[in-house]
Amino acid sequence: MYGAHTDNELRGDYTKAKADFTVEQRDHVYGEADHALWRRLYARQAQLLQSYACREFRDGLARMAAADGVPDLDAVNARLVPASGWRLVAVPGFIPDEQFFRHLAARRFPVTVWLRRPEEFDYLVEPDIFHDFFGHVPMLFDRRFGDYVQRYGEQALRLLPHGALPLLARLYWYTVEFGLIDGDEGLRVYGAGILSSGGETPYAVDSDEPRRLRFELSRCLRTAYRIDSYQKTYFVIRSLAALADVMTRDLSTLVETLQAQPTLSPDRLYDGDEPVPPRGRRLAA
């Protein structure tokens, strides 16, 4: 949701946005072609993710009951709020970083209202409602993951005035958007950027091409990422509880230290890295 991720003209209609950049979803009209496109997107990803997404995502997806068309966010909130305390708010598209963090800190998740065009079925530059909703919302039904995202928002608000946005963006990117988990089901996906992509889902878990590294906070904060291709590196957590624990400490001192250190490339290994093999395979000795 960071506005700095694209140089293209933003597609959303911001004319009716409130001071917090929220809009009324009912002001955005979805036609039958939109609902049909949603059903195609949903059917492809839902089938694919049964063998790739983590259990918590699959459970959340089932609770959303959103396979038949573009969802009504208020209807989903009726189930989401009691489950985890999170609420979905409609936004036109990318919103300013500070306001984005304020929403997260208050357990409000911004969801873009517009849907991609049919020719963008496999790829689009800005996140649309399918990416935001299908990719992110199922995980918000899990309170541990929800706690992590809220704490991230709280810390980001404190650190943003100190020039920490590049590090904060990397942490969000490599966890909330492109995170992998190695739990009792083996290597699985929990990151929304992967889960909403038909191509990157199997690539992230099965391919020999990318690097998968055991999550280490400092390494993650320092590592650059790609916005124009599949990721070169993924970080693998051991559990959602461990991820949530990362945000229970004050990151101010660590961030200040890392700001003085060089950015790491996603294209190579560094001393101390702990590689994780593709699913079903072991790393060569």
C-alpha positions as CSV (number, residue, x, y, z in Angstrom):
1,M,0.0,0.0,0.0
2,Y,3.1,2.3,0.0
3,G,2.5,5.0,-2.5
4,A,6.2,5.0,-3.4
5,H,6.0,1.6,-5.1
6,T,4.8,2.9,-8.4
7,D,5.7,5.8,-10.7
8,N,2.5,5.3,-12.8
9,E,-0.5,7.6,-12.4
10,L,-2.7,6.2,-9.7
11,R,-5.9,4.6,-11.0
12,G,-8.2,5.1,-8.0
13,D,-10.8,7.9,-7.7
14,Y,-9.6,10.1,-4.8
15,T,-12.2,12.8,-5.2
16,K,-14.5,11.4,-2.5
17,A,-11.8,10.3,-0.1
18,K,-12.1,11.5,3.5
19,A,-9.3,12.9,5.5
20,D,-8.1,9.4,6.4
21,F,-8.3,8.4,2.7
22,T,-11.2,6.1,3.2
23,V,-14.2,6.0,0.8
24,E,-17.6,4.3,0.7
25,Q,-17.4,1.1,-1.1
26,R,-21.0,1.5,-2.2
27,D,-20.0,4.5,-4.3
28,H,-18.0,2.1,-6.6
29,V,-20.3,0.2,-8.8
30,Y,-19.4,-3.4,-9.8
31,G,-21.0,-4.7,-13.0
32,E,-21.6,-8.3,-13.9
33,A,-18.4,-8.4,-15.8
34,D,-16.5,-7.5,-12.6
35,H,-18.2,-10.2,-10.7
36,A,-17.5,-12.7,-13.4
37,L,-13.8,-11.7,-13.4
38,W,-13.7,-12.0,-9.6
39,R,-15.1,-15.5,-9.8
40,R,-12.4,-16.5,-12.3
41,L,-9.6,-15.1,-10.2
42,Y,-11.0,-16.6,-7.0
43,A,-11.5,-20.1,-8.5
44,R,-8.0,-20.2,-9.9
45,Q,-6.2,-19.1,-6.7
46,A,-8.5,-21.0,-4.3
47,Q,-7.8,-24.3,-6.0
48,L,-4.0,-23.6,-6.3
49,L,-3.6,-22.5,-2.7
50,Q,-5.0,-25.7,-1.2
51,S,-1.5,-27.2,-1.5
52,Y,0.5,-24.0,-1.1
53,A,-1.1,-21.7,1.5
54,C,-0.6,-22.1,5.2
55,R,-3.5,-23.6,7.2
56,E,-4.4,-20.2,8.8
57,F,-4.9,-18.7,5.3
58,R,-7.1,-21.6,4.2
59,D,-9.2,-21.4,7.3
60,G,-9.6,-17.6,6.9
61,L,-10.5,-18.0,3.3
62,A,-13.3,-20.4,4.1
63,R,-14.7,-18.0,6.7
64,M,-14.9,-15.1,4.2
65,A,-17.5,-16.9,1.9
66,A,-16.5,-14.6,-1.0
67,A,-16.3,-16.9,-4.0
68,D,-19.4,-15.7,-5.8
69,G,-18.5,-12.1,-6.6
70,V,-16.7,-8.9,-5.5
71,P,-17.3,-8.9,-1.7
72,D,-19.2,-6.4,0.4
73,L,-16.6,-5.3,3.0
74,D,-19.2,-4.5,5.7
75,A,-20.6,-8.1,5.4
76,V,-17.1,-9.5,5.9
77,N,-16.5,-7.2,8.8
78,A,-19.5,-8.8,10.6
79,R,-17.4,-12.0,10.7
80,L,-13.9,-10.5,10.9
81,V,-14.3,-8.1,13.8
82,P,-15.5,-10.7,16.3
83,A,-12.8,-13.1,15.2
84,S,-9.7,-10.8,15.6
85,G,-10.8,-7.2,16.2
86,W,-9.8,-6.2,12.7
87,R,-12.0,-4.1,10.4
88,L,-11.7,-3.5,6.6
89,V,-11.9,0.0,5.3
90,A,-12.3,0.9,1.7
91,V,-9.7,3.2,0.0
92,P,-9.2,4.4,-3.6
93,G,-5.8,2.8,-3.9
94,F,-2.4,3.7,-2.6
95,I,-2.6,6.0,0.4
96,P,0.2,8.0,2.2
97,D,2.5,6.0,4.4
98,E,1.6,7.7,7.6
99,Q,-2.1,7.3,7.1
100,F,-1.6,3.6,6.2
101,F,0.3,3.0,9.4
102,R,-2.4,4.8,11.4
103,H,-5.0,2.4,10.0
104,L,-2.9,-0.6,10.8
105,A,-2.2,0.6,14.4
106,A,-5.9,0.9,14.9
107,R,-6.6,-2.6,13.5
108,R,-8.1,-1.2,10.3
109,F,-6.9,-2.8,7.0
110,P,-7.2,-0.6,3.9
111,V,-8.7,-2.4,0.9
112,T,-8.7,-0.9,-2.6
113,V,-12.1,-0.7,-4.1
114,W,-11.4,-1.1,-7.9
115,L,-10.9,-4.4,-9.7
116,R,-8.3,-5.1,-12.4
117,R,-9.2,-5.4,-16.0
118,P,-9.5,-8.8,-17.7
119,E,-6.2,-8.2,-19.6
120,E,-4.5,-7.8,-16.2
121,F,-5.7,-11.2,-15.0
122,D,-2.1,-12.4,-14.3
123,Y,-0.3,-9.2,-13.4
124,L,-1.0,-5.5,-12.5
125,V,1.2,-2.8,-11.1
126,E,-1.0,-1.4,-8.3
127,P,-2.8,-3.6,-5.8
128,D,-6.6,-4.0,-6.6
129,I,-9.4,-5.3,-4.5
130,F,-8.6,-8.9,-5.4
131,H,-5.0,-8.5,-4.2
132,D,-6.0,-6.7,-1.0
133,F,-8.9,-8.8,-0.1
134,F,-8.0,-12.3,-1.3
135,G,-4.4,-12.0,-0.4
136,H,-4.5,-10.2,2.9
137,V,-7.9,-10.6,4.6
138,P,-7.8,-14.4,5.3
139,M,-4.7,-14.0,7.5
140,L,-6.3,-11.2,9.5
141,F,-8.8,-13.8,10.9
142,D,-5.7,-15.2,12.8
143,R,-5.2,-13.1,15.9
144,R,-1.5,-13.8,16.1
145,F,-0.9,-12.5,12.6
146,G,-3.2,-9.6,13.3
147,D,-1.2,-8.7,16.4
148,Y,1.9,-8.6,14.3
149,V,0.4,-6.3,11.7
150,Q,-1.0,-3.9,14.4
151,R,2.3,-3.8,16.2
152,Y,4.0,-3.1,12.9
153,G,1.8,-0.1,12.4
154,E,2.4,1.2,15.9
155,Q,6.2,0.9,15.5
156,A,6.1,2.4,12.0
157,L,4.3,5.5,13.3
158,R,7.1,6.0,15.9
159,L,9.9,5.4,13.5
160,L,8.6,7.1,10.3
161,P,9.8,10.6,11.4
162,H,13.3,9.3,11.8
163,G,13.7,8.3,8.2
164,A,13.1,4.6,8.7
165,L,10.7,4.1,5.8
166,P,13.1,2.1,3.6
167,L,13.7,-0.4,6.4
168,L,10.0,-0.5,7.4
169,A,9.0,-1.2,3.8
170,R,11.4,-4.1,3.5
171,L,10.0,-5.7,6.6
172,Y,6.4,-5.4,5.4
173,W,7.4,-6.6,2.0
174,Y,9.2,-9.7,3.1
175,T,6.6,-10.7,5.7
176,V,3.1,-9.5,5.0
177,E,3.5,-9.5,1.3
178,F,6.0,-12.2,0.5
179,G,6.4,-14.3,3.6
180,L,6.9,-18.1,3.8
181,I,6.4,-20.3,6.8
182,D,8.0,-23.6,7.6
183,G,5.6,-25.3,10.1
184,D,4.0,-28.7,10.7
185,E,2.8,-28.8,7.1
186,G,6.2,-28.1,5.7
187,L,7.0,-25.0,3.5
188,R,3.9,-22.9,2.9
189,V,2.9,-19.4,2.0
190,Y,1.4,-16.7,4.2
191,G,2.3,-13.5,2.2
192,A,-0.4,-11.8,0.2
193,G,1.8,-10.8,-2.7
194,I,2.5,-14.5,-3.4
195,L,-1.0,-15.8,-2.5
196,S,-2.7,-13.5,-5.0
197,S,-0.3,-14.5,-7.9
198,G,-0.9,-17.6,-9.9
199,G,2.7,-17.8,-11.1
200,E,4.6,-16.8,-8.0
201,T,2.8,-19.2,-5.7
202,P,4.5,-22.4,-7.0
203,Y,7.7,-20.5,-7.8
204,A,8.1,-19.4,-4.2
205,V,7.7,-22.8,-2.7
206,D,8.9,-25.3,-5.3
207,S,11.4,-23.6,-7.6
208,D,15.2,-24.0,-7.2
209,E,15.8,-20.5,-8.5
210,P,15.1,-18.2,-5.5
211,R,16.9,-18.1,-2.2
212,R,14.9,-19.0,0.9
213,L,16.4,-17.8,4.1
214,R,15.4,-18.4,7.7
215,F,13.9,-15.2,8.9
216,E,16.3,-13.0,10.8
217,L,15.1,-9.4,11.6
218,S,18.3,-7.5,10.9
219,R,18.9,-9.3,7.6
220,C,15.4,-8.7,6.5
221,L,15.4,-5.0,7.3
222,R,18.6,-4.5,5.3
223,T,17.6,-6.6,2.2
224,A,16.5,-4.8,-1.0
225,Y,13.5,-6.3,-2.9
226,R,12.1,-6.4,-6.4
227,I,8.9,-4.9,-7.5
228,D,9.1,-5.8,-11.2
229,S,9.7,-9.5,-11.1
230,Y,9.4,-12.6,-8.8
231,Q,11.5,-12.2,-5.7
232,K,15.1,-13.4,-5.6
233,T,14.9,-14.0,-1.9
234,Y,12.2,-15.1,0.5
235,F,12.4,-15.1,4.3
236,V,10.9,-18.1,6.1
237,I,9.4,-17.9,9.6
238,R,9.0,-20.8,11.9
239,S,5.6,-19.8,13.3
240,L,3.1,-16.9,13.3
241,A,3.6,-16.7,17.1
242,A,7.3,-16.2,16.6
243,L,6.6,-13.5,14.0
244,A,4.2,-11.7,16.3
245,D,6.9,-11.8,19.0
246,V,9.3,-9.9,16.7
247,M,7.2,-6.8,17.2
248,T,7.0,-6.9,21.0
249,R,10.4,-5.2,21.3
250,D,11.1,-1.6,20.6
251,L,12.9,-1.5,17.2
252,S,14.2,2.1,17.6
253,T,17.8,1.3,18.5
254,L,18.1,-1.5,16.0
255,V,16.7,0.6,13.2
256,E,19.1,3.5,14.1
257,T,22.0,1.1,13.9
258,L,21.0,-0.5,10.6
259,Q,20.4,2.9,8.9
260,A,24.2,3.4,9.0
261,Q,24.8,0.0,7.3
262,P,24.8,-0.8,3.6
263,T,21.7,-2.3,2.0
264,L,22.1,-6.0,1.2
265,S,21.4,-7.5,-2.2
266,P,18.6,-10.1,-2.7
267,D,20.8,-11.8,-5.3
268,R,23.4,-13.4,-3.0
269,L,24.1,-15.1,0.3
270,Y,25.9,-13.5,3.2
271,D,27.7,-14.9,6.3
272,G,25.2,-16.1,8.8
273,D,22.4,-16.8,6.3
274,E,20.5,-20.1,7.0
275,P,19.1,-21.4,3.7
276,V,15.8,-23.3,3.6
277,P,15.3,-25.8,0.7
278,P,12.4,-25.9,-1.7
279,R,9.5,-28.0,-0.5
280,G,10.2,-31.7,-0.4
281,R,13.9,-31.4,-1.0
282,R,17.1,-31.0,1.0
283,L,19.9,-28.6,0.3
284,A,23.0,-30.1,-1.1
285,A,25.8,-30.6,1.4
